Amino acid sequence: MDNVVTVEKHPSWHELTLNRPERLNAFTAAMHNGLADAFDGIEADSTCRAVLLTGAGRGFCAGQDLTERMDRSVPVDLGATLDATYNRLVRRIRSLGKPVICAVNGVAAGAGANVALACDIVLAARSARFIQAFIKIGLVPDAGGSWYLPRLAGLARAKAMAMLGEPVSAEEAAQWGLIWKVYDDEALMPEARRMTAHLASQPTQALALMKRQFEASETNTLDQQLDLECELQRRAGTTPDNLEGVRAFIEKRAPKFTGMP
Ligand code: LHQ
């Protein structure tokens, strides 16, 4: 059960790998603990400016490990489980002041699919599939799926995905706007690492403020969002990276962003 989440630390970004390939990286309590520790490390490390999340082996994540849920001799409260595990993870990804890239290397089912969709930029291997598998076991979408799916893909597709539980190919997922891009299987990880390293070299504070903007836009009116843009642009405009970006443009050289105040 050791190393069910591995953390590879690059100089400016961390790569997290869900690592139970024999179970298609299905989530266990140990895996949630491993992810919580990894995110603690990421938050505490000011040199870490981006995160890449992926899975080991042929799958990304098959959702909750169903063998952990077999004992019904004591009453189960799945709401409490969600609150303590998936909801915490999704909130951490969404509120982290650094971009989180997800490389969906294979099948992503149930909460595994929805954790992927919680990330800021989602890439997938051509062979990957996204499955809202919940209905097959009498459950409803969780880990934010009932929120992302209608917003990303529209209500018609969201409802059909959830109610039918059919696999959606990576190509379809990209066409529907669920994810950013699809790569040939062997190209996925090199592209995902290149993109993560690129984002780690960018103005981190502006990226963090962007995450806040887009999160707020889900419920804001246009007027509220225009006000928020004033507030956040005011803050972005005081960062050293803003000054460096403008200077580099005028001096016709590549900018060197530090990411920190
Ligand atoms: C698995 C799993 C798995 C254990 C494959 N567990 N072993 C949140 C809160 C609390 C409780 C409830 O749920 C939730 C949220 C959820 O995520 S609910 C949804 C849970 N996930 C699923 O229902 C998906 C179940 N898995 C599948 O439908 C298939 O495995 C998929 C479509 C993902 C992949 O199919 P295949 O490519 O054909 O692979 P496979 O089925 O042969 O799986 C490979 C192995 O992994 C196999 O073990 P074995 O010993 O036979 O080789 C599976 O039993 C095991 N595995 N998913 N979730």
Tab-separated table of C-alpha atoms and ligand atoms in Angstrom:
chain	number	residue	atom	x	y	z
A	1	MET	CA	0.000	0.000	0.000
A	2	ASP	CA	3.097	2.248	0.084
A	3	ASN	CA	3.464	5.079	-2.418
A	4	VAL	CA	-0.088	4.957	-3.704
A	5	VAL	CA	0.603	8.551	-4.725
A	6	THR	CA	4.103	9.318	-5.981
A	7	VAL	CA	5.508	12.831	-6.066
A	8	GLU	CA	8.281	13.706	-8.499
A	9	LYS	CA	9.741	17.110	-7.688
A	10	HIS	CA	11.113	19.076	-10.613
A	11	PRO	CA	12.872	22.386	-9.917
A	12	SER	CA	9.701	24.477	-10.419
A	13	TRP	CA	6.815	21.997	-10.525
A	14	HIS	CA	5.602	18.714	-9.000
A	15	GLU	CA	4.282	15.651	-10.819
A	16	LEU	CA	1.737	13.616	-8.817
A	17	THR	CA	0.974	10.085	-9.989
A	18	LEU	CA	-1.944	7.993	-8.738
A	19	ASN	CA	-0.169	4.693	-8.273
A	20	ARG	CA	-2.386	1.603	-7.930
A	21	PRO	CA	-2.174	0.475	-11.551
A	22	GLU	CA	-3.479	-3.047	-10.795
A	23	ARG	CA	-6.799	-1.404	-9.731
A	24	LEU	CA	-6.733	1.284	-12.425
A	25	ASN	CA	-5.708	3.718	-9.647
A	26	ALA	CA	-9.089	3.482	-7.911
A	27	PHE	CA	-9.229	5.795	-4.897
A	28	THR	CA	-8.637	4.408	-1.412
A	29	ALA	CA	-8.403	6.224	1.915
A	30	ALA	CA	-4.608	5.842	1.674
A	31	MET	CA	-4.646	7.535	-1.718
A	32	HIS	CA	-6.660	10.469	-0.372
A	33	ASN	CA	-4.147	10.797	2.477
A	34	GLY	CA	-1.260	10.653	-0.002
A	35	LEU	CA	-2.842	13.393	-2.128
A	36	ALA	CA	-3.512	15.558	0.934
A	37	ASP	CA	0.171	15.251	1.925
A	38	ALA	CA	1.263	16.033	-1.629
A	39	PHE	CA	-0.895	19.176	-1.736
A	40	ASP	CA	0.422	20.222	1.695
A	41	GLY	CA	3.929	19.993	0.188
A	42	ILE	CA	2.926	21.938	-2.901
A	43	GLU	CA	1.305	24.729	-0.875
A	44	ALA	CA	4.329	25.003	1.407
A	45	ASP	CA	6.927	24.994	-1.382
A	46	SER	CA	7.299	28.475	-2.888
A	47	THR	CA	9.546	27.079	-5.641
A	48	CYS	CA	6.690	24.863	-6.881
A	49	ARG	CA	4.750	26.928	-9.425
A	50	ALA	CA	2.644	24.290	-11.219
A	51	VAL	CA	1.322	20.764	-10.696
A	52	LEU	CA	0.838	17.828	-13.064
A	53	LEU	CA	-1.574	15.045	-12.049
A	54	THR	CA	-1.626	11.699	-13.866
A	55	GLY	CA	-2.068	7.953	-13.335
A	56	ALA	CA	0.304	4.978	-13.467
A	57	GLY	CA	-0.297	2.148	-15.914
A	58	ARG	CA	-3.137	1.886	-18.438
A	59	GLY	CA	-5.775	3.852	-16.498
A	60	PHE	CA	-6.038	7.329	-15.032
A	61	CYS	CA	-8.461	6.496	-12.200
A	62	ALA	CA	-11.476	4.160	-11.878
A	63	GLY	CA	-13.111	6.283	-9.163
A	64	GLN	CA	-13.789	5.024	-5.673
A	65	ASP	CA	-12.262	1.609	-4.896
A	66	LEU	CA	-15.458	-0.376	-4.613
A	67	THR	CA	-13.855	-3.123	-2.541
A	68	GLU	CA	-13.394	-0.577	0.286
A	69	ARG	CA	-17.178	-0.152	0.362
A	70	MET	CA	-18.284	-3.780	0.698
A	71	ASP	CA	-18.750	-3.908	4.472
A	72	ARG	CA	-22.368	-2.876	5.097
A	73	SER	CA	-22.527	-4.348	8.619
A	74	VAL	CA	-22.212	-0.758	9.840
A	75	PRO	CA	-24.347	1.983	8.265
A	76	VAL	CA	-22.498	3.864	5.509
A	77	ASP	CA	-22.701	7.623	5.137
A	78	LEU	CA	-21.353	8.362	1.689
A	79	GLY	CA	-22.051	12.058	2.200
A	80	ALA	CA	-19.613	12.127	5.112
A	81	THR	CA	-17.076	10.187	3.031
A	82	LEU	CA	-17.357	12.686	0.198
A	83	ASP	CA	-17.044	15.625	2.558
A	84	ALA	CA	-13.838	14.259	4.073
A	85	THR	CA	-12.188	13.091	0.845
A	86	TYR	CA	-13.273	14.068	-2.692
A	87	ASN	CA	-14.789	17.424	-1.745
A	88	ARG	CA	-11.642	18.375	0.120
A	89	LEU	CA	-9.506	17.362	-2.860
A	90	VAL	CA	-11.638	19.239	-5.412
A	91	ARG	CA	-11.647	22.382	-3.259
A	92	ARG	CA	-7.864	22.202	-2.910
A	93	ILE	CA	-7.344	21.874	-6.654
A	94	ARG	CA	-9.713	24.758	-7.395
A	95	SER	CA	-8.331	27.096	-4.726
A	96	LEU	CA	-4.619	26.311	-5.176
A	97	GLY	CA	-2.791	29.458	-6.275
A	98	LYS	CA	-0.896	27.498	-8.932
A	99	PRO	CA	-2.139	25.855	-12.133
A	100	VAL	CA	-3.019	22.153	-11.993
A	101	ILE	CA	-2.704	20.229	-15.262
A	102	CYS	CA	-4.246	16.788	-15.560
A	103	ALA	CA	-2.897	14.218	-18.024
A	104	VAL	CA	-5.646	11.608	-18.399
A	105	ASN	CA	-3.544	8.686	-19.574
A	106	GLY	CA	-6.370	6.119	-19.776
A	107	VAL	CA	-9.860	5.392	-18.507
A	108	ALA	CA	-11.273	7.945	-16.043
A	109	ALA	CA	-14.438	6.686	-14.344
A	110	GLY	CA	-16.767	7.943	-11.603
A	111	ALA	CA	-15.067	10.291	-9.185
A	112	GLY	CA	-11.834	9.669	-11.135
A	113	ALA	CA	-13.317	11.414	-14.170
A	114	ASN	CA	-14.619	14.289	-12.085
A	115	VAL	CA	-11.365	14.875	-10.210
A	116	ALA	CA	-9.722	15.177	-13.643
A	117	LEU	CA	-12.348	17.734	-14.727
A	118	ALA	CA	-11.663	19.774	-11.570
A	119	CYS	CA	-8.155	20.536	-12.828
A	120	ASP	CA	-7.330	23.773	-14.644
A	121	ILE	CA	-6.174	22.282	-17.946
A	122	VAL	CA	-7.099	18.714	-18.865
A	123	LEU	CA	-5.203	16.771	-21.535
A	124	ALA	CA	-6.004	13.206	-22.555
A	125	ALA	CA	-4.453	10.301	-24.414
A	126	ARG	CA	-6.370	9.358	-27.563
A	127	SER	CA	-7.220	5.977	-25.981
A	128	ALA	CA	-8.657	7.539	-22.780
A	129	ARG	CA	-12.372	7.335	-21.980
A	130	PHE	CA	-14.485	9.371	-19.562
A	131	ILE	CA	-17.258	7.427	-17.817
A	132	GLN	CA	-19.845	8.791	-15.396
A	133	ALA	CA	-20.066	5.268	-13.974
A	134	PHE	CA	-22.157	6.174	-10.910
A	135	ILE	CA	-25.510	5.042	-12.301
A	136	LYS	CA	-24.163	1.494	-12.799
A	137	ILE	CA	-23.987	1.175	-8.995
A	138	GLY	CA	-27.056	3.241	-8.140
A	139	LEU	CA	-25.223	6.461	-7.281
A	140	VAL	CA	-25.234	10.020	-8.553
A	141	PRO	CA	-22.324	12.091	-9.933
A	142	ASP	CA	-20.038	13.470	-7.228
A	143	ALA	CA	-16.635	15.142	-6.845
A	144	GLY	CA	-18.189	18.165	-8.569
A	145	GLY	CA	-19.376	16.303	-11.678
A	146	SER	CA	-22.955	17.571	-11.479
A	147	TRP	CA	-21.500	21.099	-11.471
A	148	TYR	CA	-18.814	20.774	-14.174
A	149	LEU	CA	-20.637	18.628	-16.692
A	150	PRO	CA	-23.531	20.990	-17.509
A	151	ARG	CA	-21.179	23.985	-17.479
A	152	LEU	CA	-18.551	22.401	-19.700
A	153	ALA	CA	-20.590	20.187	-22.010
A	154	GLY	CA	-24.158	21.554	-21.702
A	155	LEU	CA	-27.148	20.076	-19.933
A	156	ALA	CA	-28.170	17.633	-22.694
A	157	ARG	CA	-24.774	15.935	-22.733
A	158	ALA	CA	-24.383	16.148	-18.953
A	159	LYS	CA	-27.669	14.369	-18.324
A	160	ALA	CA	-27.048	11.687	-20.938
A	161	MET	CA	-23.523	11.034	-19.661
A	162	ALA	CA	-24.784	10.702	-16.083
A	163	MET	CA	-27.974	8.760	-16.831
A	164	LEU	CA	-26.521	6.340	-19.387
A	165	GLY	CA	-23.035	5.960	-17.895
A	166	GLU	CA	-21.647	5.322	-21.380
A	167	PRO	CA	-17.965	5.905	-22.146
A	168	VAL	CA	-17.154	9.197	-23.878
A	169	SER	CA	-13.988	9.064	-25.985
A	170	ALA	CA	-11.170	11.548	-25.507
A	171	GLU	CA	-11.922	13.005	-28.957
A	172	GLU	CA	-15.586	13.540	-28.046
A	173	ALA	CA	-14.598	15.024	-24.693
A	174	ALA	CA	-12.420	17.588	-26.476
A	175	GLN	CA	-15.103	18.349	-29.092
A	176	TRP	CA	-17.646	18.889	-26.311
A	177	GLY	CA	-15.355	21.229	-24.371
A	178	LEU	CA	-14.932	18.897	-21.395
A	179	ILE	CA	-11.157	18.925	-21.848
A	180	TRP	CA	-8.517	21.036	-23.597
A	181	LYS	CA	-6.648	18.684	-25.987
A	182	VAL	CA	-6.079	15.086	-27.072
A	183	TYR	CA	-2.639	13.677	-27.878
A	184	ASP	CA	-1.498	10.370	-29.319
A	185	ASP	CA	-0.865	8.078	-26.359
A	186	GLU	CA	2.931	8.207	-26.568
A	187	ALA	CA	2.902	12.019	-26.932
A	188	LEU	CA	0.677	12.721	-23.899
A	189	MET	CA	3.244	12.765	-21.096
A	190	PRO	CA	5.982	14.669	-22.963
A	191	GLU	CA	3.383	17.292	-23.974
A	192	ALA	CA	1.889	17.439	-20.471
A	193	ARG	CA	5.347	17.876	-18.897
A	194	ARG	CA	6.303	20.527	-21.452
A	195	MET	CA	3.077	22.443	-20.742
A	196	THR	CA	3.491	22.178	-16.945
A	197	ALA	CA	7.100	23.399	-17.109
A	198	HIS	CA	5.967	26.261	-19.354
A	199	LEU	CA	3.225	27.291	-16.911
A	200	ALA	CA	5.746	27.104	-14.049
A	201	SER	CA	7.830	29.716	-15.884
A	202	GLN	CA	4.876	32.113	-16.251
A	203	PRO	CA	3.585	34.877	-13.908
A	204	THR	CA	2.244	32.666	-11.099
A	205	GLN	CA	0.301	35.405	-9.364
A	206	ALA	CA	-1.594	36.292	-12.534
A	207	LEU	CA	-2.430	32.610	-13.024
A	208	ALA	CA	-3.692	32.401	-9.429
A	209	LEU	CA	-5.828	35.532	-9.884
A	210	MET	CA	-7.224	34.063	-13.133
A	211	LYS	CA	-8.353	30.979	-11.236
A	212	ARG	CA	-10.271	33.275	-8.870
A	213	GLN	CA	-11.796	35.169	-11.803
A	214	PHE	CA	-13.097	32.085	-13.548
A	215	GLU	CA	-14.376	30.533	-10.332
A	216	ALA	CA	-16.310	33.713	-9.489
A	217	SER	CA	-17.651	34.072	-13.042
A	218	GLU	CA	-19.788	30.971	-12.505
A	219	THR	CA	-22.163	32.905	-10.262
A	220	ASN	CA	-21.356	36.585	-10.913
A	221	THR	CA	-23.354	38.940	-13.071
A	222	LEU	CA	-21.433	40.835	-15.775
A	223	ASP	CA	-21.441	43.925	-13.531
A	224	GLN	CA	-20.005	41.986	-10.621
A	225	GLN	CA	-17.408	40.399	-12.877
A	226	LEU	CA	-16.352	43.780	-14.310
A	227	ASP	CA	-15.836	45.009	-10.739
A	228	LEU	CA	-13.855	41.892	-9.881
A	229	GLU	CA	-11.675	42.413	-12.963
A	230	CYS	CA	-10.866	45.925	-11.690
A	231	GLU	CA	-9.900	44.552	-8.293
A	232	LEU	CA	-7.785	41.677	-9.596
A	233	GLN	CA	-6.147	43.688	-12.393
A	234	ARG	CA	-5.232	46.291	-9.779
A	235	ARG	CA	-3.450	43.551	-7.865
A	236	ALA	CA	-1.846	42.002	-10.956
A	237	GLY	CA	-0.630	45.468	-11.924
A	238	THR	CA	1.442	45.729	-8.744
A	239	THR	CA	3.365	42.480	-9.257
A	240	PRO	CA	7.036	42.378	-10.279
A	241	ASP	CA	6.036	40.009	-13.077
A	242	ASN	CA	3.820	42.670	-14.643
A	243	LEU	CA	6.737	45.114	-14.621
A	244	GLU	CA	9.099	42.457	-15.984
A	245	GLY	CA	6.668	41.491	-18.769
A	246	VAL	CA	6.271	45.079	-19.933
A	247	ARG	CA	10.026	45.785	-19.699
A	248	ALA	CA	10.865	42.614	-21.633
A	249	PHE	CA	8.390	43.588	-24.366
A	250	ILE	CA	9.882	47.073	-24.731
A	251	GLU	CA	13.465	45.743	-24.622
A	252	LYS	CA	12.546	43.036	-27.180
A	253	ARG	CA	13.802	40.163	-25.006
A	254	ALA	CA	12.241	37.096	-23.380
A	255	PRO	CA	10.719	37.896	-19.943
A	256	LYS	CA	12.090	36.240	-16.823
A	257	PHE	CA	9.184	35.845	-14.448
A	258	THR	CA	9.857	35.111	-10.781
A	259	GLY	CA	6.275	34.221	-9.911
A	260	MET	CA	6.560	35.606	-6.392
A	261	PRO	CA	5.928	39.103	-4.970
B	1	LHQ	C1	-11.508	-1.775	-9.584
B	1	LHQ	C2	-12.252	-0.611	-9.818
B	1	LHQ	C3	-12.844	0.055	-8.723
B	1	LHQ	C4	-11.938	-1.556	-7.345
B	1	LHQ	C5	-11.525	-1.363	-11.729
B	1	LHQ	N1	-12.666	-0.462	-7.517
B	1	LHQ	N2	-11.367	-2.246	-8.365
B	1	LHQ	C6	-17.582	8.214	-3.888
B	1	LHQ	C7	-17.803	8.124	-2.509
B	1	LHQ	C8	-17.960	6.898	-1.872
B	1	LHQ	C9	-18.388	5.781	-2.373
B	1	LHQ	C10	-18.832	5.547	-3.662
B	1	LHQ	O1	-18.367	6.204	-4.769
B	1	LHQ	C11	-17.870	7.390	-4.878
B	1	LHQ	C12	-17.596	7.867	-6.204
B	1	LHQ	C13	-17.319	6.875	-7.289
B	1	LHQ	O2	-16.285	6.953	-7.883
B	1	LHQ	S1	-18.504	5.734	-7.683
B	1	LHQ	C14	-17.867	4.972	-9.155
B	1	LHQ	C15	-16.840	3.928	-8.841
B	1	LHQ	N3	-16.248	3.414	-10.046
B	1	LHQ	C16	-16.846	2.567	-10.848
B	1	LHQ	O3	-17.958	2.162	-10.674
B	1	LHQ	C17	-16.023	2.047	-12.009
B	1	LHQ	C18	-15.783	0.555	-11.875
B	1	LHQ	N4	-14.870	0.090	-12.918
B	1	LHQ	C19	-15.261	-0.143	-14.171
B	1	LHQ	O4	-16.387	0.048	-14.546
B	1	LHQ	C20	-14.221	-0.656	-15.107
B	1	LHQ	O5	-13.164	-1.213	-14.371
B	1	LHQ	C21	-13.651	0.432	-16.046
B	1	LHQ	C22	-14.727	0.833	-17.070
B	1	LHQ	C23	-13.176	1.648	-15.286
B	1	LHQ	C24	-12.434	-0.143	-16.829
B	1	LHQ	O6	-12.806	-1.357	-17.440
B	1	LHQ	P1	-11.658	-2.313	-18.027
B	1	LHQ	O7	-10.716	-1.524	-18.831
B	1	LHQ	O8	-12.361	-3.453	-18.671
B	1	LHQ	O9	-10.833	-2.845	-16.747
B	1	LHQ	P2	-11.294	-3.921	-15.629
B	1	LHQ	O10	-12.719	-3.726	-15.307
B	1	LHQ	O11	-10.858	-5.264	-16.067
B	1	LHQ	O12	-10.441	-3.425	-14.364
B	1	LHQ	C25	-9.085	-3.832	-14.168
B	1	LHQ	C26	-8.946	-4.224	-12.701
B	1	LHQ	O13	-9.208	-3.084	-11.898
B	1	LHQ	C27	-9.976	-5.291	-12.320
B	1	LHQ	O14	-9.400	-6.123	-11.351
B	1	LHQ	P3	-8.982	-7.652	-11.729
B	1	LHQ	O15	-8.471	-8.211	-10.454
B	1	LHQ	O16	-10.201	-8.313	-12.281
B	1	LHQ	O17	-7.912	-7.490	-12.798
B	1	LHQ	C28	-11.066	-4.467	-11.677
B	1	LHQ	O18	-11.825	-5.187	-10.744
B	1	LHQ	C29	-10.268	-3.384	-10.982
B	1	LHQ	N5	-11.089	-2.178	-10.803
B	1	LHQ	N6	-12.265	-0.369	-11.187
B	1	LHQ	N7	-13.573	1.226	-8.910
